Coordinates of C-alpha atoms and ligand atoms in Angstrom, one line a residue:
Chain A
M716 CA 210.6 59.3 105.6
G717 CA 210.3 59.6 109.6
E718 CA 211.7 61.9 112.0
V719 CA 215.5 62.4 113.0
P720 CA 216.1 59.6 115.8
G721 CA 218.6 60.5 118.8
A722 CA 220.8 60.0 116.8
D723 CA 224.9 59.4 117.3
A724 CA 225.6 62.2 114.7
P725 CA 224.7 65.4 115.3
F726 CA 222.3 67.8 112.1
G727 CA 223.2 70.6 113.9
L728 CA 225.7 73.0 115.0
L729 CA 224.8 76.5 116.3
A730 CA 227.8 79.2 115.9
E731 CA 227.9 81.3 118.6
L732 CA 230.6 84.2 116.5
T733 CA 230.7 86.6 118.7
H734 CA 228.7 87.7 121.5
R735 CA 229.2 92.3 120.6
C736 CA 226.0 93.1 118.9
P737 CA 224.2 96.5 118.5
L738 CA 221.6 95.9 120.4
R739 CA 221.5 95.4 124.3
C740 CA 217.8 93.7 124.4
G741 CA 216.9 92.9 128.3
Y742 CA 215.5 89.3 127.8
C743 CA 218.8 88.3 125.4
S744 CA 219.3 84.6 126.2
N745 CA 223.3 85.2 125.9
P746 CA 225.7 84.9 129.4
V747 CA 226.0 87.8 131.6
E748 CA 230.3 87.0 131.7
L749 CA 229.9 87.8 127.7
A750 CA 233.1 87.8 125.7
G751 CA 234.8 89.5 124.0
R752 CA 236.7 90.5 120.4
A753 CA 240.0 89.4 121.8
D754 CA 239.2 85.9 123.4
E755 CA 237.1 84.4 119.7
L756 CA 238.3 82.1 117.4
D757 CA 239.7 83.3 114.8
T758 CA 239.4 83.2 111.1
A759 CA 240.5 79.9 110.4
G760 CA 239.5 78.6 114.2
W761 CA 235.7 78.7 112.3
R762 CA 236.7 77.1 109.4
S763 CA 238.6 73.5 111.3
V764 CA 235.1 73.8 113.4
F765 CA 232.6 73.9 110.3
D766 CA 235.1 71.3 108.4
Q767 CA 235.4 68.9 111.7
A768 CA 231.0 69.0 112.3
R769 CA 230.7 68.9 108.0
A770 CA 233.0 65.3 108.6
M771 CA 231.2 64.4 111.6
G772 CA 227.5 64.5 109.6
V773 CA 226.3 68.8 110.8
W774 CA 224.2 70.4 108.0
Q775 CA 222.4 72.8 109.6
L776 CA 224.9 75.3 110.8
H777 CA 223.0 78.1 112.4
L778 CA 225.3 81.7 112.1
S779 CA 224.1 83.3 115.9
G780 CA 225.8 84.9 118.7
G781 CA 225.4 88.3 119.4
E782 CA 225.5 89.3 116.0
P783 CA 226.7 87.7 113.4
L784 CA 227.2 90.3 111.2
A785 CA 229.4 91.7 113.6
R786 CA 232.4 89.6 111.8
R787 CA 234.9 91.1 110.1
D788 CA 235.7 87.8 108.1
F789 CA 231.6 86.8 107.7
A790 CA 231.6 86.1 104.6
E791 CA 234.1 84.1 103.8
L792 CA 233.0 81.8 107.0
V793 CA 229.8 81.9 105.2
G794 CA 231.2 80.6 101.9
H795 CA 233.3 78.1 103.8
A796 CA 230.2 76.4 105.3
A797 CA 228.5 76.5 101.9
G798 CA 231.5 75.9 100.6
L799 CA 231.0 72.4 102.2
G800 CA 227.8 71.9 101.6
C801 CA 226.3 72.9 105.0
Y802 CA 222.3 74.1 105.2
V803 CA 223.7 78.2 106.4
N804 CA 220.7 79.4 108.4
L805 CA 222.0 83.5 109.7
V806 CA 220.1 84.4 113.2
T807 CA 220.1 87.7 113.2
S808 CA 219.1 91.4 114.6
G809 CA 219.0 92.8 110.9
L810 CA 221.7 95.7 112.0
G811 CA 224.2 95.8 108.7
L812 CA 222.4 93.0 106.8
T813 CA 222.5 94.0 103.0
A814 CA 222.5 91.9 100.1
D815 CA 226.0 91.4 99.8
R816 CA 225.8 90.0 102.5
L817 CA 223.4 87.2 101.8
A818 CA 225.3 85.2 99.9
G819 CA 225.8 81.4 100.3
V820 CA 222.8 82.1 103.3
D821 CA 220.1 80.2 103.0
H822 CA 217.7 80.6 105.8
V823 CA 217.8 84.5 107.6
Q824 CA 215.5 84.1 111.2
L825 CA 215.3 87.9 112.0
S826 CA 214.8 88.9 115.6
V827 CA 212.3 91.5 115.8
Q828 CA 211.7 92.7 119.2
D829 CA 208.1 94.3 119.6
A830 CA 204.3 95.4 116.8
E831 CA 205.5 99.1 116.9
A832 CA 208.5 101.4 117.0
A833 CA 208.7 103.0 120.3
G834 CA 208.7 99.1 122.8
A835 CA 210.6 98.0 120.1
D836 CA 214.3 100.4 121.0
L837 CA 212.8 100.6 123.9
I838 CA 213.6 96.0 125.1
A839 CA 216.2 97.0 122.1
G840 CA 218.3 99.6 124.2
V841 CA 218.9 101.5 120.5
R842 CA 217.0 102.2 118.3
A843 CA 216.4 99.4 115.2
H844 CA 212.7 98.5 114.3
G845 CA 213.5 100.8 111.0
H846 CA 216.4 99.0 110.3
K847 CA 214.5 95.4 110.6
L848 CA 211.7 95.9 108.0
K849 CA 213.9 97.1 105.1
A850 CA 216.6 93.5 107.0
A851 CA 213.5 91.9 105.9
E852 CA 212.6 93.7 102.6
V853 CA 216.3 92.6 101.5
V854 CA 215.4 88.7 102.2
R855 CA 212.5 88.5 100.5
D856 CA 214.1 90.1 97.5
A857 CA 217.3 87.5 97.7
G858 CA 214.1 85.3 97.8
L859 CA 215.4 83.6 100.7
P860 CA 213.0 82.0 103.4
L861 CA 212.6 83.8 105.6
T862 CA 211.6 83.1 109.3
V863 CA 210.6 86.3 112.2
N864 CA 211.2 85.7 115.7
V865 CA 210.5 87.5 118.5
V866 CA 211.1 87.0 122.1
L867 CA 208.1 87.7 124.1
H868 CA 207.1 89.2 127.6
R869 CA 205.0 91.2 130.2
L870 CA 205.9 94.3 127.4
N871 CA 204.8 93.2 124.9
L872 CA 202.2 89.7 124.6
D873 CA 199.5 91.8 125.0
N874 CA 200.7 93.2 121.1
V875 CA 201.0 89.5 119.7
G876 CA 197.9 90.0 117.7
A877 CA 199.8 93.3 115.7
I878 CA 203.1 91.3 116.3
I879 CA 201.9 88.6 114.1
A880 CA 199.9 91.0 111.4
L881 CA 203.5 92.7 111.6
A882 CA 204.8 89.6 110.5
E883 CA 203.2 88.9 108.1
R884 CA 203.2 92.1 105.5
M885 CA 206.9 91.5 106.3
G886 CA 206.7 88.9 103.9
A887 CA 207.9 86.3 106.6
D888 CA 207.5 82.4 105.7
R889 CA 207.4 81.9 109.5
L890 CA 207.0 83.2 112.3
E891 CA 208.2 81.9 116.2
L892 CA 206.7 83.4 118.9
A893 CA 209.3 82.0 122.3
N894 CA 208.1 82.9 125.1
T895 CA 211.3 84.5 126.8
Q896 CA 213.3 81.7 128.0
Y897 CA 215.0 83.1 132.0
Y898 CA 219.0 82.4 130.8
G899 CA 221.2 85.4 131.3
W900 CA 220.5 88.5 131.2
A901 CA 216.8 87.6 130.6
L902 CA 217.1 85.6 133.8
R903 CA 218.4 89.0 135.7
N904 CA 216.1 90.8 134.3
R905 CA 212.9 87.9 135.6
A906 CA 211.0 90.0 137.2
A907 CA 210.3 92.6 134.6
L908 CA 210.1 90.2 132.0
L909 CA 207.8 87.6 133.3
P910 CA 204.1 87.9 132.3
T911 CA 200.4 87.3 133.8
R912 CA 199.2 84.6 133.8
E913 CA 195.9 86.8 132.4
Q914 CA 198.7 87.8 129.5
V915 CA 199.4 84.1 128.6
A916 CA 195.8 82.3 128.3
R917 CA 195.0 85.7 126.5
A918 CA 198.1 85.9 124.1
G919 CA 197.5 81.7 123.5
E920 CA 193.9 82.4 122.3
V921 CA 194.7 84.9 120.3
V922 CA 197.9 82.4 118.7
A923 CA 195.9 80.1 118.0
A924 CA 193.0 81.9 116.1
A925 CA 196.0 83.8 114.1
R926 CA 197.2 79.9 113.5
A927 CA 194.1 78.7 111.8
R928 CA 193.6 82.3 109.2
S929 CA 197.2 82.8 108.0
A930 CA 199.0 81.4 105.6
M931 CA 202.4 82.0 108.1
E932 CA 203.3 79.0 109.9
I933 CA 203.5 80.2 113.7
V934 CA 205.8 78.2 115.9
Y935 CA 204.9 79.5 119.5
V936 CA 207.2 78.3 122.8
V937 CA 205.3 78.7 125.2
A938 CA 205.8 80.1 129.0
D939 CA 207.3 77.2 130.7
Y940 CA 206.9 78.9 134.4
H941 CA 203.3 78.8 133.6
E942 CA 202.8 74.8 132.7
A943 CA 202.0 72.3 134.2
H944 CA 205.5 70.1 132.2
P945 CA 208.4 71.3 130.7
K946 CA 210.0 71.9 127.3
P947 CA 211.8 69.2 125.6
C948 CA 215.2 70.9 126.1
M949 CA 216.9 70.1 122.8
H950 CA 215.6 67.1 122.0
G951 CA 217.4 65.2 124.7
W952 CA 221.1 66.6 125.8
G953 CA 223.8 65.6 123.7
A954 CA 221.7 64.6 121.1
R955 CA 221.2 65.9 117.7
Q956 CA 222.8 69.7 118.1
L957 CA 225.9 71.2 119.6
T958 CA 226.9 75.0 120.3
V959 CA 229.8 76.2 120.3
A960 CA 230.4 80.0 121.8
P961 CA 232.6 82.1 120.4
N962 CA 235.7 82.0 122.4
G963 CA 235.5 77.6 121.2
D964 CA 233.7 76.1 124.3
V965 CA 231.9 73.5 123.0
L966 CA 228.6 73.3 124.9
P967 CA 225.2 71.3 125.4
C968 CA 223.7 74.0 124.6
P969 CA 223.9 77.7 124.3
A970 CA 222.8 78.1 127.9
A971 CA 225.6 75.1 129.9
G972 CA 228.2 77.5 130.7
V973 CA 226.1 77.8 133.4
I974 CA 226.0 74.8 135.2
E975 CA 229.2 74.4 137.5
G976 CA 231.9 72.0 137.6
L977 CA 230.2 70.7 133.8
G978 CA 233.6 70.1 132.7
V979 CA 232.7 72.2 129.0
E980 CA 236.1 71.3 126.9
N981 CA 237.1 74.3 123.5
V982 CA 238.2 73.4 119.9
K983 CA 241.5 74.8 120.6
D984 CA 241.9 71.9 122.6
R985 CA 240.8 68.8 122.0
A986 CA 238.3 66.9 118.9
L987 CA 235.0 68.9 118.3
S988 CA 234.1 64.8 117.8
D989 CA 236.1 63.8 120.5
I990 CA 234.4 66.6 122.6
W991 CA 230.7 65.4 121.2
H992 CA 231.0 61.2 121.5
S993 CA 233.0 61.8 125.2
S994 CA 233.6 64.8 126.9
A995 CA 232.0 65.2 130.2
A996 CA 229.8 67.6 129.4
F997 CA 227.7 65.7 126.7
T998 CA 227.9 62.3 128.4
A999 CA 226.2 63.4 131.5
F1000 CA 223.0 64.1 131.0
R1001 CA 222.5 62.3 127.4
G1002 CA 220.3 59.4 128.0
F1003 CA 218.6 58.5 131.4
D1004 CA 220.7 56.7 133.7
W1005 CA 221.5 60.1 135.0
M1006 CA 217.8 60.7 136.2
Q1007 CA 216.5 60.9 139.5
E1008 CA 212.8 60.4 140.8
P1009 CA 210.4 61.6 140.2
C1010 CA 211.7 61.4 136.0
R1011 CA 213.3 58.6 136.2
S1012 CA 210.4 56.2 136.5
C1013 CA 207.5 59.2 134.9
V1014 CA 205.7 58.0 131.3
R1015 CA 206.3 61.3 130.0
R1016 CA 210.9 61.4 130.0
E1017 CA 211.1 60.5 127.2
V1018 CA 208.7 63.3 125.9
D1019 CA 210.1 66.0 127.8
F1020 CA 213.2 64.3 129.4
G1021 CA 213.0 65.6 131.9
G1022 CA 212.7 69.6 131.5
C1023 CA 215.7 72.3 131.4
R1024 CA 219.9 70.1 132.8
C1025 CA 220.7 74.1 133.0
Q1026 CA 216.3 75.3 134.5
A1027 CA 217.3 73.2 137.2
F1028 CA 220.9 74.0 138.0
Q1029 CA 219.9 77.9 138.3
L1030 CA 217.3 77.4 140.0
T1031 CA 218.2 74.4 142.6
G1032 CA 222.1 74.6 142.6
D1033 CA 221.6 70.7 141.0
A1034 CA 221.5 70.1 137.7
S1035 CA 221.1 66.9 137.3
A1036 CA 217.3 67.6 139.4
T1037 CA 214.4 67.5 137.6
D1038 CA 213.1 70.7 136.2
P1039 CA 211.1 72.9 138.7
V1040 CA 208.2 73.7 136.5
C1041 CA 207.5 69.8 136.2
S1042 CA 204.4 70.0 138.2
L1043 CA 205.9 66.7 140.1
S1044 CA 209.1 68.5 140.7
P1045 CA 209.4 68.4 144.6
H1046 CA 211.0 72.3 143.8
R1047 CA 208.2 73.0 141.8
G1048 CA 207.5 75.7 145.5
L1049 CA 210.6 77.8 143.5
V1050 CA 208.8 78.6 140.4
D1051 CA 204.9 79.7 142.2
L1052 CA 207.3 81.5 144.0
V1053 CA 209.1 83.1 141.5
L1054 CA 205.7 84.0 140.2
A1055 CA 204.2 86.0 143.0
G1056 CA 206.8 88.4 143.4
G1057 CA 206.8 91.2 142.1
T1058 CA 208.0 92.9 139.5
A1059 CA 210.7 95.2 138.9
P1060 CA 212.5 97.4 135.5
V1061 CA 214.0 96.7 133.1
E1062 CA 218.4 96.3 132.4
H1063 CA 219.4 95.8 129.7
R1064 CA 222.7 94.1 128.6
A1065 CA 225.7 94.9 129.0
V1066 CA 228.2 95.9 125.2
V1067 CA 231.6 94.3 124.7
R1068 CA 233.7 95.5 122.7
Chain B
M1414 CA 194.3 64.5 100.4
T1415 CA 196.3 66.0 97.5
P1416 CA 194.3 65.2 93.7
L1417 CA 196.4 62.8 91.8
S1418 CA 197.0 65.6 89.5
A1419 CA 197.8 68.2 91.5
A1420 CA 201.5 69.1 90.4
P1421 CA 203.9 69.1 94.0
R1422 CA 207.1 71.5 94.5
L1423 CA 209.8 71.7 96.6
R1424 CA 208.3 74.7 98.7
R1425 CA 211.6 77.7 98.4
G1426 CA 214.4 77.3 100.9
V1427 CA 214.6 73.6 100.4
K1428 CA 217.3 71.1 99.4
T1429 CA 218.1 68.2 99.1
A1430 CA 221.3 65.6 99.6
Y1431 CA 223.0 62.9 100.4
D1432 CA 224.3 61.9 103.6
E1433 CA 227.4 60.4 103.5
T1434 CA 227.5 59.9 107.3
R1435 CA 224.0 58.7 107.1
A1436 CA 223.8 56.7 104.3
C1437 CA 221.2 57.9 102.7
H1438 CA 218.7 61.2 101.2
V1439 CA 218.3 64.1 103.3
V1440 CA 215.7 67.3 102.5
L1441 CA 217.8 70.4 104.3
F1442 CA 214.4 72.9 104.8
P1443 CA 214.7 76.3 107.8
E1444 CA 213.3 74.0 110.0
G1445 CA 215.7 71.2 110.1
V1446 CA 216.7 67.5 108.3
L1447 CA 215.0 65.5 107.0
V1448 CA 216.2 61.6 106.6
L1449 CA 214.5 60.3 103.5
N1450 CA 214.0 56.5 103.1
E1451 CA 214.4 55.4 99.3
T1452 CA 211.2 55.7 98.3
A1453 CA 210.4 59.6 100.0
A1454 CA 213.8 60.2 98.1
A1455 CA 212.8 58.6 94.6
V1456 CA 208.8 60.9 95.3
V1457 CA 211.2 64.1 96.5
G1458 CA 213.8 64.5 93.7
L1459 CA 210.4 64.7 91.5
C1460 CA 208.4 67.5 92.9
D1461 CA 209.3 69.6 90.1
G1462 CA 205.7 71.7 90.3
R1463 CA 205.0 70.5 86.3
T1464 CA 205.1 66.5 87.6
S1465 CA 201.3 65.4 88.8
V1466 CA 201.5 63.0 91.6
E1467 CA 200.0 60.4 88.9
G1468 CA 203.8 61.2 87.0
I1469 CA 205.3 60.6 89.6
A1470 CA 203.4 57.3 90.5
R1471 CA 204.0 55.9 87.3
R1472 CA 207.9 57.2 86.9
L1473 CA 208.6 55.5 90.3
A1474 CA 206.7 52.1 89.1
E1475 CA 209.1 52.0 86.2
E1476 CA 211.7 51.3 89.2
F1477 CA 209.5 50.2 92.1
D1478 CA 206.8 47.0 92.1
G1479 CA 203.4 47.6 94.0
V1480 CA 203.9 51.4 93.9
R1481 CA 199.9 53.4 94.3
A1482 CA 199.4 56.7 93.7
A1483 CA 197.2 57.1 96.7
D1484 CA 200.1 56.1 98.1
V1485 CA 202.4 59.1 96.9
A1486 CA 199.9 61.3 97.8
E1487 CA 199.7 60.2 100.7
L1488 CA 203.0 60.5 100.6
V1489 CA 203.3 64.7 99.5
D1490 CA 200.6 64.9 102.5
R1491 CA 203.1 64.1 105.0
L1492 CA 205.9 66.6 103.0
V1493 CA 203.3 69.4 103.2
A1494 CA 202.6 69.0 106.4
R1495 CA 206.5 69.5 107.4
R1496 CA 206.3 72.4 104.2
V1497 CA 208.9 71.0 102.8
V1498 CA 206.4 70.8 99.8
A1499 CA 204.0 73.2 98.6
V1500 CA 201.3 72.3 95.9
D1501 CA 199.7 75.0 93.9
G1502 CA 195.7 75.0 93.0
Ligands
LIG1633 C1 220.9 85.3 121.1 S1 220.3 85.8 119.7 C2 221.7 86.4 118.9 C3 221.7 87.0 117.3 C4 220.7 87.5 117.1 N1 221.5 88.9 118.1 C5 219.3 88.3 116.7 O1 218.9 88.4 118.2 O2 218.6 87.5 116.0 C6 220.0 84.5 118.5 C7 217.7 83.8 119.4 O3 217.5 84.1 120.4 C8 216.2 84.8 120.5 N2 216.6 85.1 122.2 C9 217.1 86.0 122.7 N3 216.5 86.2 124.0 C10 216.3 84.6 124.3 C11 215.4 84.6 125.5 N4 215.7 85.2 126.6 N5 214.1 83.4 125.8 C12 214.2 83.3 124.1 N6 214.7 83.1 123.3 C13 215.6 84.6 122.8 C14 216.8 85.8 119.5 O4 215.5 86.1 119.0 C15 217.2 85.3 118.5 O5 216.1 84.9 117.6
LIG1634 S1 218.8 89.1 121.2 FE1 219.5 90.9 121.3 S2 221.3 91.4 122.8 FE2 220.8 89.7 122.5 S3 222.1 88.8 120.6 FE3 220.2 89.1 119.6 S4 219.9 91.3 119.0 FE4 221.7 91.3 120.4
LIG1635 S1 208.6 64.3 136.2 FE1 210.4 64.5 134.9 S2 209.7 63.5 133.4 FE2 208.1 64.1 134.3 S3 207.4 65.2 133.3 FE3 208.1 65.9 135.1 S4 209.8 66.7 133.9 FE4 209.2 64.9 132.9

């Protein structure tokens, strides 16, 4: 038994079936330029992506978006993936989730916005909280494992104890508490979402205490702006997982579309396995040769891979720079400046049809 | 450590499969994919909620040399830590 190595073949595919979504979360990491229904791969297009992915060695298929249940052909796509032997993980807001839609699904990751309806619906931009509690029941009744995912930010971080209690009441096997990662709409709303240092410290203590007593597995994704070292993004670029965006663009990570000149290719033009193995986008930051100092000669480079390429690009304009949240980065001052800045009101994600 | 009398079972949502691409057995579960060596695959295959750790060791001894119940228990511990296997009571 062992941890999966930085293998030649990918283990997971994140299929962003659509950007359409009934919610309008101010923290949404989807790109600011959202794809509409007309841009989406059709049923045959997705079936072919799943076929190619399975043939490459992909097992985990994360059906996400947007709201994957918004696809009219959802049942057919799940059926196809399950037939290939994929482990189907539905990543959903829970809106539109009924028992019949779970046929072929192996695991559900359900997002919840806050401990109580008022705050949750405020950040989601629609009344959704009540539906999520019902969706959790549907998942439990189907006998499937349930992960609850909650994105944390200034407006809900103080409620983390109540959020943990809610996830327990919902019957979650796992709770993912993910501090907001600043991509897409979240980057646009950063001033509103960034928590204070005190909030982060208090929440960390509450989570540690809950972990010690809860039967539920609690995964905590740290607030990287407040850390001294970056997150190990994607376990290395193009190492384990790939993302296919609603329009068929193939990306090393869901945020990578922001990096200008990356050379992103589309499944309509080239085989998935060619794109994975040899496209400019996937080879750009694979391994360690692309690194600059201080990463190049750093002992932590095999731990965090120099952090996030998208964050490096977004904050410094250079995608091969050290992730600026790193205390060793010459650009760390940019992050400290943001932390010292004032707050702002949240703007909701745009609606796409 | 897992007691030798305990009967481990796969947790809800855990599946096993043979991986043609990598020529090995794998465990598929909500958190990801685990690549198994031959012994681990045999142990996982016997985690049926009825066979005890000692029983698993006896069955393995029919196929492999030098199987010790303590080693099986240690492997089960690691599978429990990864939330692949559960041991009730
Ligand atoms: C983009 S959503 C799409 C699926 C579905 N609409 C949902 O919200 O569950 C995929 C996952 O990313 C999480 N997420 C969204 N924005 C995020 C951000 N800025 N940082 C971290 N996680 C985020 C969501 O909570 C969800 O679990
Ligand atoms: S994070 Fe919110 S807005 Fe974004 S896709 Fe999920 S539910 Fe929709
Ligand atoms: S210098 Fe680079 S490799 Fe070292 S800790 Fe910072 S980001 Fe990681």
